[in-house]
CSV table of C-alpha atoms in Angstrom, one decimal:
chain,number,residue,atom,x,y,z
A,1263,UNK,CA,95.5,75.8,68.8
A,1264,UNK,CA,95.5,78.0,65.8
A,1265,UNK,CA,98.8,79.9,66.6
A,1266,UNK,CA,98.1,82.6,64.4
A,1267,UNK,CA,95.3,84.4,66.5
A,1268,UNK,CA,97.6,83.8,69.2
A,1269,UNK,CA,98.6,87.1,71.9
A,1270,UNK,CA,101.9,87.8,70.7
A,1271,UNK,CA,102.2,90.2,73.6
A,1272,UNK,CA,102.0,89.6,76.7
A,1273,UNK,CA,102.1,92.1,79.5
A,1274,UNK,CA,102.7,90.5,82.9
A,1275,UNK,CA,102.1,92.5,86.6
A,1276,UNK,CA,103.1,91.7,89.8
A,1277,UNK,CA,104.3,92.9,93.0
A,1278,UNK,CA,106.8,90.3,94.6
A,1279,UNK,CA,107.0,89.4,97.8
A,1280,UNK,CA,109.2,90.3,101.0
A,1281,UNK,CA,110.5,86.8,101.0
A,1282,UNK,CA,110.6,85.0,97.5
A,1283,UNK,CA,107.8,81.9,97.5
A,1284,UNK,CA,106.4,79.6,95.2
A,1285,UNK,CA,104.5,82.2,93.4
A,1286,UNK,CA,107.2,84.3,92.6
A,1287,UNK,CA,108.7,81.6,91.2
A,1288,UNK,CA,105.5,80.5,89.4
A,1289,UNK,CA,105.3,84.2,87.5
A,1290,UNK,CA,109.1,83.6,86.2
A,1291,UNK,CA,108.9,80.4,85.4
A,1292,UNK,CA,105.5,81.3,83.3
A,1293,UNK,CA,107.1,84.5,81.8
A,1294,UNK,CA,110.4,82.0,80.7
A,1295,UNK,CA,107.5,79.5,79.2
A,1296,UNK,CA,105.7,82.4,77.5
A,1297,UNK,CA,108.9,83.7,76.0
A,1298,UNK,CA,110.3,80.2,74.6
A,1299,UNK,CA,107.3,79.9,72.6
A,1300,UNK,CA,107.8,83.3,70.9
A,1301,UNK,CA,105.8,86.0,73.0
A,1302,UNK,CA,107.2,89.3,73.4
A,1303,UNK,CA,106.8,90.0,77.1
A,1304,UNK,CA,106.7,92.9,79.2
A,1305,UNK,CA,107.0,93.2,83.0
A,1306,UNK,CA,106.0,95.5,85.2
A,1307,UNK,CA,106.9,94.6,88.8
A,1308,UNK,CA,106.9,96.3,92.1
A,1309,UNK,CA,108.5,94.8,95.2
A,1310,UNK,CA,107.7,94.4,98.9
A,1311,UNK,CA,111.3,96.0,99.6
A,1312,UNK,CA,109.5,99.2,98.3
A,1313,UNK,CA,106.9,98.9,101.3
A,1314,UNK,CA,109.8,100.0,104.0
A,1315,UNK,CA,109.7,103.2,104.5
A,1316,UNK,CA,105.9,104.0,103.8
A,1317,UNK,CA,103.7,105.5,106.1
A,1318,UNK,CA,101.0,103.0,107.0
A,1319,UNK,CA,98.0,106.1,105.2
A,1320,UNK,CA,100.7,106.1,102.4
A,1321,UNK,CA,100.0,102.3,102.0
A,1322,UNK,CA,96.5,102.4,102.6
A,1323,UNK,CA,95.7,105.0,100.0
A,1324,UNK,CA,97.6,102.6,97.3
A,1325,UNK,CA,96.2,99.3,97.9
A,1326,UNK,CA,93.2,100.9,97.2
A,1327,UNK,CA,94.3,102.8,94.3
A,1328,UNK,CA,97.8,103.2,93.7
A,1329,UNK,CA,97.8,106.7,91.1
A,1330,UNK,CA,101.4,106.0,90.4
A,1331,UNK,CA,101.1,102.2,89.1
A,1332,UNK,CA,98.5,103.8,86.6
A,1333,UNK,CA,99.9,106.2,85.6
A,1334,UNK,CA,103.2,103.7,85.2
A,1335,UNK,CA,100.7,101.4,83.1
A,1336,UNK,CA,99.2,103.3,81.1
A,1337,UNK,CA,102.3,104.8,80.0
A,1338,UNK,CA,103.6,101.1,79.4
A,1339,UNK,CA,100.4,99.9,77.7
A,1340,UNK,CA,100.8,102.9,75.5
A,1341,UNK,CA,104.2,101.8,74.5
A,1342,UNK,CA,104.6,98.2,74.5
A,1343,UNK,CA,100.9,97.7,72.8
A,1344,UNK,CA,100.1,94.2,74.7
A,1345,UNK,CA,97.6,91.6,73.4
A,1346,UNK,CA,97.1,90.6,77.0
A,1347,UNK,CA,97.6,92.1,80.8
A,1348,UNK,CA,98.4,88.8,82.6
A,1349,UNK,CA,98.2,90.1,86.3
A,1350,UNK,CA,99.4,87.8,89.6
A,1351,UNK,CA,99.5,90.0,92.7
A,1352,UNK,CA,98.4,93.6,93.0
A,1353,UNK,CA,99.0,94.0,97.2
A,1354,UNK,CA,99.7,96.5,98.9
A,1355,UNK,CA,101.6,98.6,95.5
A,1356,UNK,CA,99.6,97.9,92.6
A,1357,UNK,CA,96.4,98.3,93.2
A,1358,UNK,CA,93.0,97.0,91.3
A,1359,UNK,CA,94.1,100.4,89.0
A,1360,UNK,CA,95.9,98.4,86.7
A,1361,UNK,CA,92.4,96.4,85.6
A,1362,UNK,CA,91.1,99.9,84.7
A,1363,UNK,CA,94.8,101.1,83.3
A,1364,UNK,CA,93.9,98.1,80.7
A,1365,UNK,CA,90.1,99.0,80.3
A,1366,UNK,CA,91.2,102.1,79.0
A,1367,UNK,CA,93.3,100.6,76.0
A,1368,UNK,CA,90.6,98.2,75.5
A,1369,UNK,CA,93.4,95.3,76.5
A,1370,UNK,CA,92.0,91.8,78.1
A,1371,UNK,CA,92.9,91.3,81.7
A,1372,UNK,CA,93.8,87.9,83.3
A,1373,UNK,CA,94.3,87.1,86.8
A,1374,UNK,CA,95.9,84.4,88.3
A,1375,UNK,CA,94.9,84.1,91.9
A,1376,UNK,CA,97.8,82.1,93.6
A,1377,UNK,CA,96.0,82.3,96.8
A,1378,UNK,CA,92.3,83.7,98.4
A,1379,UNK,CA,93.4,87.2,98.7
A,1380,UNK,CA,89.9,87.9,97.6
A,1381,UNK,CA,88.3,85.9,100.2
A,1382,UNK,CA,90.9,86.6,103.1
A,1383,UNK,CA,93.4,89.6,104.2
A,1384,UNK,CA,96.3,87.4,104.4
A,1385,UNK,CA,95.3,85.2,101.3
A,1386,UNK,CA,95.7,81.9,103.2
A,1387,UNK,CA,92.9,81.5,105.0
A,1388,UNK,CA,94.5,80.5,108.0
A,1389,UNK,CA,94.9,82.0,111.3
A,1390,UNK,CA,97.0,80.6,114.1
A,1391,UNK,CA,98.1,77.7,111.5
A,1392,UNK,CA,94.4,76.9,110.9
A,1393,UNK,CA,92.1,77.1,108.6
A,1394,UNK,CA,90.0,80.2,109.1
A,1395,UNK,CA,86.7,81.5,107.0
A,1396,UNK,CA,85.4,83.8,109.4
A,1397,UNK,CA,85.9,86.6,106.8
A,1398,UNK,CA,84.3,85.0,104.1
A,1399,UNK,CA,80.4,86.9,102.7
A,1400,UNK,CA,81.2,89.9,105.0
A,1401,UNK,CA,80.9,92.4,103.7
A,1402,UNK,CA,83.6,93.9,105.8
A,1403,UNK,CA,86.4,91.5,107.0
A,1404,UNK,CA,86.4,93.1,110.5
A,1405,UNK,CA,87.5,89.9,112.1
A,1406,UNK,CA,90.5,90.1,110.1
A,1407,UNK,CA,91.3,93.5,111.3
A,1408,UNK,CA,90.5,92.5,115.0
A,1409,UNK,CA,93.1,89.9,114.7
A,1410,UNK,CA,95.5,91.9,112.8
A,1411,UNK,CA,95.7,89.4,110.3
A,1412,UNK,CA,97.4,90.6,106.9
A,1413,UNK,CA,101.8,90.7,107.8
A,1414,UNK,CA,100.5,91.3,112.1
A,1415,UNK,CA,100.1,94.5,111.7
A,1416,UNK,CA,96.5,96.4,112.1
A,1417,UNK,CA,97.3,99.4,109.9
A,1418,UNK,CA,98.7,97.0,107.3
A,1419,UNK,CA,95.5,94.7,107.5
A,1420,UNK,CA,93.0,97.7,107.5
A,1421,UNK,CA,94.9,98.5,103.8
A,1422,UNK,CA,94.4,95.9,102.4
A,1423,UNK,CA,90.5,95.3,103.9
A,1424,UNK,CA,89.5,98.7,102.8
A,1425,UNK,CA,90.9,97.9,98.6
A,1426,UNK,CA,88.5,94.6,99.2
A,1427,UNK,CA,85.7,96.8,100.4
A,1428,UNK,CA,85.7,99.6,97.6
A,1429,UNK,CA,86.8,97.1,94.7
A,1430,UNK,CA,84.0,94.5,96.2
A,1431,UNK,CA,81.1,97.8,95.6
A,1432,UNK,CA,82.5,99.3,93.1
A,1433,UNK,CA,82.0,95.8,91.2
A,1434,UNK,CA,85.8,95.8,90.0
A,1435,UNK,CA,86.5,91.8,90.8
A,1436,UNK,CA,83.2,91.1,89.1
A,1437,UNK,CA,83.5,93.2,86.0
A,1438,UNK,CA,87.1,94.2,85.3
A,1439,UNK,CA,88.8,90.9,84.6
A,1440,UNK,CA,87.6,88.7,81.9
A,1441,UNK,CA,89.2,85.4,83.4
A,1442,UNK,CA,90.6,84.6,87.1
A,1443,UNK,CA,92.9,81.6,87.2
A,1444,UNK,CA,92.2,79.7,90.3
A,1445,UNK,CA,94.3,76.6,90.5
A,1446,UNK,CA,92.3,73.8,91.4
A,1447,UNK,CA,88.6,73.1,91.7
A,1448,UNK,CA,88.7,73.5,95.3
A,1449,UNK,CA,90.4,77.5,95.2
A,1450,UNK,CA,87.3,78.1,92.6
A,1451,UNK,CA,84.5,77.0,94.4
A,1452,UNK,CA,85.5,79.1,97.2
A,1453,UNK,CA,86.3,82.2,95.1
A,1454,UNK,CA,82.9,81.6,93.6
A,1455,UNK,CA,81.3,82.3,97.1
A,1456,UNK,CA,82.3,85.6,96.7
A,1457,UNK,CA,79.8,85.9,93.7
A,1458,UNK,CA,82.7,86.1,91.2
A,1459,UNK,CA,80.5,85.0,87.6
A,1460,UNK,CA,81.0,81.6,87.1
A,1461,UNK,CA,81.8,81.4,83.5
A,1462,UNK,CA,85.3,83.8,84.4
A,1463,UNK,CA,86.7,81.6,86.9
A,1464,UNK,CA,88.7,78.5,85.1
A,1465,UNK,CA,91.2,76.4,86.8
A,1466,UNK,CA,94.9,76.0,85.3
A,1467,UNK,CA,96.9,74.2,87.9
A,1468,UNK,CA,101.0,75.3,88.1
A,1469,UNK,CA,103.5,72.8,85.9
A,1470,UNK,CA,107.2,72.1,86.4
A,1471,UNK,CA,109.7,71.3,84.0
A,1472,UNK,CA,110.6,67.1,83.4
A,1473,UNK,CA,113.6,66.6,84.9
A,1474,UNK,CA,113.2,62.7,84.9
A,1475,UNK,CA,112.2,62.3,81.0
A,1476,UNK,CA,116.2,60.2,80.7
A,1477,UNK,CA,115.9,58.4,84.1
A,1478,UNK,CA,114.4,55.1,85.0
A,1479,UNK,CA,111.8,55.6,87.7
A,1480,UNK,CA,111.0,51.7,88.3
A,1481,UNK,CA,115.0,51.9,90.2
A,1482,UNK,CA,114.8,50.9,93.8
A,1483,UNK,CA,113.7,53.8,96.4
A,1484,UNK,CA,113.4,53.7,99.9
A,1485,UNK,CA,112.4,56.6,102.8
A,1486,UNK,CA,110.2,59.3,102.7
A,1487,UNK,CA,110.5,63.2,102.1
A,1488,UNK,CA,109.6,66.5,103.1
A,1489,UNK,CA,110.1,69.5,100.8
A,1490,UNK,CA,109.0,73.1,102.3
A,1491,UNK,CA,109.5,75.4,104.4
A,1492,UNK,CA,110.0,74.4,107.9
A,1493,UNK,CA,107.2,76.2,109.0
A,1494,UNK,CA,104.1,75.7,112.0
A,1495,UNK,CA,101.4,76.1,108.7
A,1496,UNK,CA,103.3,73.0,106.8
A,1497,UNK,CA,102.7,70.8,109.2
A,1498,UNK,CA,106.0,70.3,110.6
A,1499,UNK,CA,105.5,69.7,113.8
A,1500,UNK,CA,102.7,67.1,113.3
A,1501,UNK,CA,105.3,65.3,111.2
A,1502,UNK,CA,108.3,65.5,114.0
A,1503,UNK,CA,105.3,64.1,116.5
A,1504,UNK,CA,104.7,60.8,113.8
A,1505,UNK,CA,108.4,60.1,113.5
A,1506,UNK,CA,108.7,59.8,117.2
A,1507,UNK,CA,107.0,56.4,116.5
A,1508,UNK,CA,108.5,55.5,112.9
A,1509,UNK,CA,111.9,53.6,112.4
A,1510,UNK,CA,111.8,55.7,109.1
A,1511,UNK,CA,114.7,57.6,107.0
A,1512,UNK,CA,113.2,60.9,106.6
A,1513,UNK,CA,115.2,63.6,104.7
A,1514,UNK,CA,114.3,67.3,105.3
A,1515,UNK,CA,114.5,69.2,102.4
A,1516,UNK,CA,114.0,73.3,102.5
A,1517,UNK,CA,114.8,76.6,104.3
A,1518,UNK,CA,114.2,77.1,108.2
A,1519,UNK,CA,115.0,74.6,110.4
A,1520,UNK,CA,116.0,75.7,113.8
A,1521,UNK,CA,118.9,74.1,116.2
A,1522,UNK,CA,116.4,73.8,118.2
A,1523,UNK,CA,114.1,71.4,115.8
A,1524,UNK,CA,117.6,69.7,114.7
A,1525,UNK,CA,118.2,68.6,118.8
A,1526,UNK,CA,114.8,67.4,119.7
A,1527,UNK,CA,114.0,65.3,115.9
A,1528,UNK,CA,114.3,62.0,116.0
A,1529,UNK,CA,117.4,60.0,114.8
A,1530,UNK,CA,116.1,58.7,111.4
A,1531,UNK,CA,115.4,62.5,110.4
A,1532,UNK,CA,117.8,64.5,108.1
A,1533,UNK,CA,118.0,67.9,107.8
A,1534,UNK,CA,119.4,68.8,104.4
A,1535,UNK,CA,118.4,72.4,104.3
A,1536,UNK,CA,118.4,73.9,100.7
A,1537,UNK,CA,119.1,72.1,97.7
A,1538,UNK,CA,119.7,72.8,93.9
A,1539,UNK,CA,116.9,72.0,91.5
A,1540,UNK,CA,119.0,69.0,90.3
A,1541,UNK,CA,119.7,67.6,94.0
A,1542,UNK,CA,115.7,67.8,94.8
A,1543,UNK,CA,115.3,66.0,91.2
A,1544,UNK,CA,117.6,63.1,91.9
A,1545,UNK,CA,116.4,62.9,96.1
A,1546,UNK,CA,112.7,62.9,94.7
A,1547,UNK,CA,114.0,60.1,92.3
A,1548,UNK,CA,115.3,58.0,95.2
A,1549,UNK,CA,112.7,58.6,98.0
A,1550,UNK,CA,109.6,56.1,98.4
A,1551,UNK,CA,106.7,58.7,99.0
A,1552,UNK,CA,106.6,62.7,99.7
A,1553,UNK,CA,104.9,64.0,102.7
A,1554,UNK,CA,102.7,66.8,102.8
A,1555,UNK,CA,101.6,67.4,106.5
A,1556,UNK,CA,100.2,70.6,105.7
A,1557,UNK,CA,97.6,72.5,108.4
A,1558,UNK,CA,95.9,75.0,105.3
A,1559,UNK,CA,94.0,74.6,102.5
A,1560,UNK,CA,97.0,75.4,100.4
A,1561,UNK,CA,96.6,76.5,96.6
A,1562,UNK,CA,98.9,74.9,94.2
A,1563,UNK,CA,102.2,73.5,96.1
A,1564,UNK,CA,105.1,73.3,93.6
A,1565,UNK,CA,105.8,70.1,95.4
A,1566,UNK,CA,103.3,68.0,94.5
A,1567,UNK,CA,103.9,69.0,90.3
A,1568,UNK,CA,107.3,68.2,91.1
A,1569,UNK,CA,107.0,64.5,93.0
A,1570,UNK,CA,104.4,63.4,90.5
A,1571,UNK,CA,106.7,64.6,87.9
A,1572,UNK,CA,109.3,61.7,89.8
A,1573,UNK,CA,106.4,58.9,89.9
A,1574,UNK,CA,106.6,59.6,93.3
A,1575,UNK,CA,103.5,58.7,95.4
A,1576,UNK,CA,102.3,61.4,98.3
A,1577,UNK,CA,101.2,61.0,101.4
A,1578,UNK,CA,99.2,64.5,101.9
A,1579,UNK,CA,96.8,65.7,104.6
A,1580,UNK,CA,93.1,65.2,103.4
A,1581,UNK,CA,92.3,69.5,103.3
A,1582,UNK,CA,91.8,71.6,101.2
A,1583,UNK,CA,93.8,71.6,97.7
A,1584,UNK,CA,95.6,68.3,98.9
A,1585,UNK,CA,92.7,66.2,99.3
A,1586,UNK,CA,91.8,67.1,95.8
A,1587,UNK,CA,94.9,67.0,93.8
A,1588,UNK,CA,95.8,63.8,95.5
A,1589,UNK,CA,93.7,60.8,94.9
A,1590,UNK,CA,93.8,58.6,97.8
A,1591,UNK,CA,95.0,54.7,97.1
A,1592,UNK,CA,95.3,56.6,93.4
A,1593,UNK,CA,98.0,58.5,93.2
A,1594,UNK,CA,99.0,58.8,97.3
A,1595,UNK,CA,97.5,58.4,100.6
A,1596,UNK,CA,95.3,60.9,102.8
A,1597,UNK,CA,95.8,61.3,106.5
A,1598,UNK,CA,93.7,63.4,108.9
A,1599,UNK,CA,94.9,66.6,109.4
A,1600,UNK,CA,97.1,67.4,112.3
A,1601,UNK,CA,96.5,64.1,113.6
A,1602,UNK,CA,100.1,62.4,113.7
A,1603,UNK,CA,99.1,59.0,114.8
A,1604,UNK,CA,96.9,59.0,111.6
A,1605,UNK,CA,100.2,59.9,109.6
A,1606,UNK,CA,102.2,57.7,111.4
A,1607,UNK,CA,99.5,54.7,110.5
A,1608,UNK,CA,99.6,55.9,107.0
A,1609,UNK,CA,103.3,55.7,106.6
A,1610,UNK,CA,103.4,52.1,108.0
A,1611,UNK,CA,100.8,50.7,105.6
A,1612,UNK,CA,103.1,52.6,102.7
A,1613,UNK,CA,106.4,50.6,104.4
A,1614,UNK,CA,104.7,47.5,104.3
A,1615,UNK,CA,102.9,48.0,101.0
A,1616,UNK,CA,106.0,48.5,98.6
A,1617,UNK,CA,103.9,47.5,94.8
A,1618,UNK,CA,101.4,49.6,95.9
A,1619,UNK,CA,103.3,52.6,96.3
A,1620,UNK,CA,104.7,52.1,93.1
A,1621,UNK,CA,101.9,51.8,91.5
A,1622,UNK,CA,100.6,55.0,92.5
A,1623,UNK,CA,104.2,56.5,91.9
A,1624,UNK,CA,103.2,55.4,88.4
A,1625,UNK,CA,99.8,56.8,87.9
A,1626,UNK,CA,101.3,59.6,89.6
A,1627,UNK,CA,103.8,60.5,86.7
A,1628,UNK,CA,101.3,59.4,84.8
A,1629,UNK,CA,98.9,62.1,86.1
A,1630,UNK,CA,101.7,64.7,85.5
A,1631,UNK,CA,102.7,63.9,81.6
A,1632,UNK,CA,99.0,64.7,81.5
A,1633,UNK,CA,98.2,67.7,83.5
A,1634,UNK,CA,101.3,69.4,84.9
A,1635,UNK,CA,104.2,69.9,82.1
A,1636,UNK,CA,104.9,73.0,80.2
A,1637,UNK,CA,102.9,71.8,76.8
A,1638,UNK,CA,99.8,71.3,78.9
A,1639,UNK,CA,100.0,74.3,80.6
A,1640,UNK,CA,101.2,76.7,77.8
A,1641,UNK,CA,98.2,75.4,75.8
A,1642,UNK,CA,95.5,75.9,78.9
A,1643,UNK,CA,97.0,79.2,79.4
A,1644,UNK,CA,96.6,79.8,75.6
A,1645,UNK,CA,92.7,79.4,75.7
A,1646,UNK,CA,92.7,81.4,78.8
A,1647,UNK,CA,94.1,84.3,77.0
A,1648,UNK,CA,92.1,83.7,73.9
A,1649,UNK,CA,88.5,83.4,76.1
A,1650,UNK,CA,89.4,86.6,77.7
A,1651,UNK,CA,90.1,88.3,74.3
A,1652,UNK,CA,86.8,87.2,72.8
A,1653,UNK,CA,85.4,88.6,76.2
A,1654,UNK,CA,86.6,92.2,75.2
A,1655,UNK,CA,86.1,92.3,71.9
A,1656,UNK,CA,82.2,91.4,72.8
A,1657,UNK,CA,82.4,94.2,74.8
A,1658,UNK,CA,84.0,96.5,72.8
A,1659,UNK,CA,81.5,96.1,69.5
A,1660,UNK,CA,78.5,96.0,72.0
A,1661,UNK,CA,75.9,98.9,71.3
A,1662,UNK,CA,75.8,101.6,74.1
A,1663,UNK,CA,72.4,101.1,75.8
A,1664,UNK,CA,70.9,104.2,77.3
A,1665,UNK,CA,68.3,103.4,79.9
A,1666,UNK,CA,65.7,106.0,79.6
A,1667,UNK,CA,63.5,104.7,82.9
């Protein structure tokens, strides 16, 4: 990379969410990458907290177009002089305004898309913990609205359906942003059925930090792990249903597990709740496989960049994102979705098959030296940056046409 026609500055945008996720974590752990290799960035975030005591026309009025966060940006454009407007997510407080905040100082946009907000009110594409497209090439996503699908609420869900509409005629998503960052092949093919141009959709999948680089991964492991939220969408349930049959250690590994779930799990399940980043590290060196029972497509979980970052093998369900970023026999094994005897089966074969599974723990760190560390992302996310520049400065020394017909 020719690190002299590099951005130097580096706006990033963002509206966090309610309850912190992956992709808040993503943006910060991007911004800290961004900044250890010599970029002067700028933030501007907005919160979900903020959301509280708005009335719902109040919100609706600035998914659509939020005046202030424009006015906020091009104040802060003005000042801080960015190379680059890196943008994440822009619901319900930010608003599509900030791509024409940047248009207006002549600045590149890029957008990650950490989930299928464009497609999909509640970004997931899910309803009732299943996958659900009944929104996608309508023109208005009145199913979603019908089913009150963006945080249950119908006022909430019309919001963020009416900035989709507008943005989707006024042509903003096609011509505003020079790249979108979808984060697998999977994500892009379904943002491309919205008729996104192909050539600005790129995938850039999320990377995690080598904790292992010092430790031997070829040491002894044994049991399997789950690492999530304990919720319906992550399949936790369908894995509770396979263990019933498995003789198993299975440690549980994240926020929201219920008494409830704790009393009725079988007796080789461990609920460890929370853990530090160096406790997940050292249970990920020590487990045999990770599960991933998830019921949605999913975009990019952390999880998966983290186990293959362990040589750890996964056992994920064949949907979506999963059966794509895990290579079955390759680098894991696929199961069928919500179908616990299937996962149950699957987990046998990977008891009785010990070499195997460490072979694919193998190719699996292998897979991560190559695709998912902070090198290979930084320099993916350099060419991002530098494609989306060369976009606007095309633009900017184009001749004005005048159509005269």
């Amino acid at each position: 990379t020719d690190h002299g026609s590099l951005p130097k500055r580096v706006m990033l945008v963002h509206n966090r969410y309610l309850i912190r996720g992956g992709e808040d974590a993503v943006v910060d752990q991007e911004r800290d990458l961004l900044r250890s290799r010599g970029h002067v960035v700028s933030e501007y975030y907005k919160d979900n907290q903020e959301v509280a005591g708005m009335s719902n026309s109040h919100l609706a009025v600035s998914a659509v177009w939020s005046a202030q966060a424009y006015a906020d940006l091009r104040r802060l454009m003005d000042e801080m002089q960015p190379d680059v407007v890196h943008v994440h997510n822009t619901l319900p407080l930010i608003s599509p305004a900030v791509y024409y905040a940047a248009k207006r100082h002549g600045i590149p946009v890029v957008q990650t898309l950490h989930n299928y907000r464009l497609l999909c009110a509640n970004g997931l594409l899910m309803r009732d913990s299943t996958p659900c497209e009944e929104c996608v090439g309508r023109s208005i996503p009145w199913p979603a609205i019908r089913h009150s699908c963006y945080r249950g609420s119908r006022a909430a869900t019309i919001a963020v359906a009416a900035s989709l509409v507008v943005h989707r005629a006024a042509g903003t998503f096609r011509r505003e942003v020079g790249r979108y960052i979808a984060l697998c092949q999977f994500a892009r093919e379904k943002l491309l059925a919205t008729g996104l141009p192909a050539d600005r959709v790129v995938v850039k999948p999320n990377f995690t930090p080598d904790r292992h680089a010092d430790s031997d991964l070829r040491g002894p492991r044994s049991g399997a792990l789950f690492v999530g939220r304990l919720s319906v969408e992550k399949g936790v349930g369908v894995l509770m249903k396979a263990w019933e049959s498995l003789d198993v250690e299975l440690q549980v590994i994240g926020p929201g597990s219920s008494t409830e779930l704790q009393i009725s799990a079988p007796a080789s399940i461990r609920f460890r709740g929370t853990v530090d980043d160096a406790e997940l590290a050292l249970a990920m060196r020590r487990a045999a496989f990770v599960v991933m029972p998830s019921l949605v497509y999913e975009g990019f979980p952390m999880v998966l960049a983290e186990a293959f970052s362990a040589g750890l093998p996964i056992i994920a369900s064949r949907l979506g994102a999963l059966a794509e970023l895990v290579e079955d026999g390759v680098t894991g094994l696929h199961f069928k979705a919500n179908d616990p005897l299937d996962l149950a089966a699957k987990v046998r074969w990977a008891q009785s098959h010990p070499e195997r599974m460490q072979e694919m723990g193998e190719r699996a760190r292998a897979m991560y030296l190559r695709r998912y560390t902070p090198q290979a992302n930084y320099e993916r996310l350099m060419e991002i940056y530098a494609e989306a520049s060369a976009l606007t400065a095309a633009s900017r020394a184009a001749p004005v046409r005048f159509d005269a017909s």
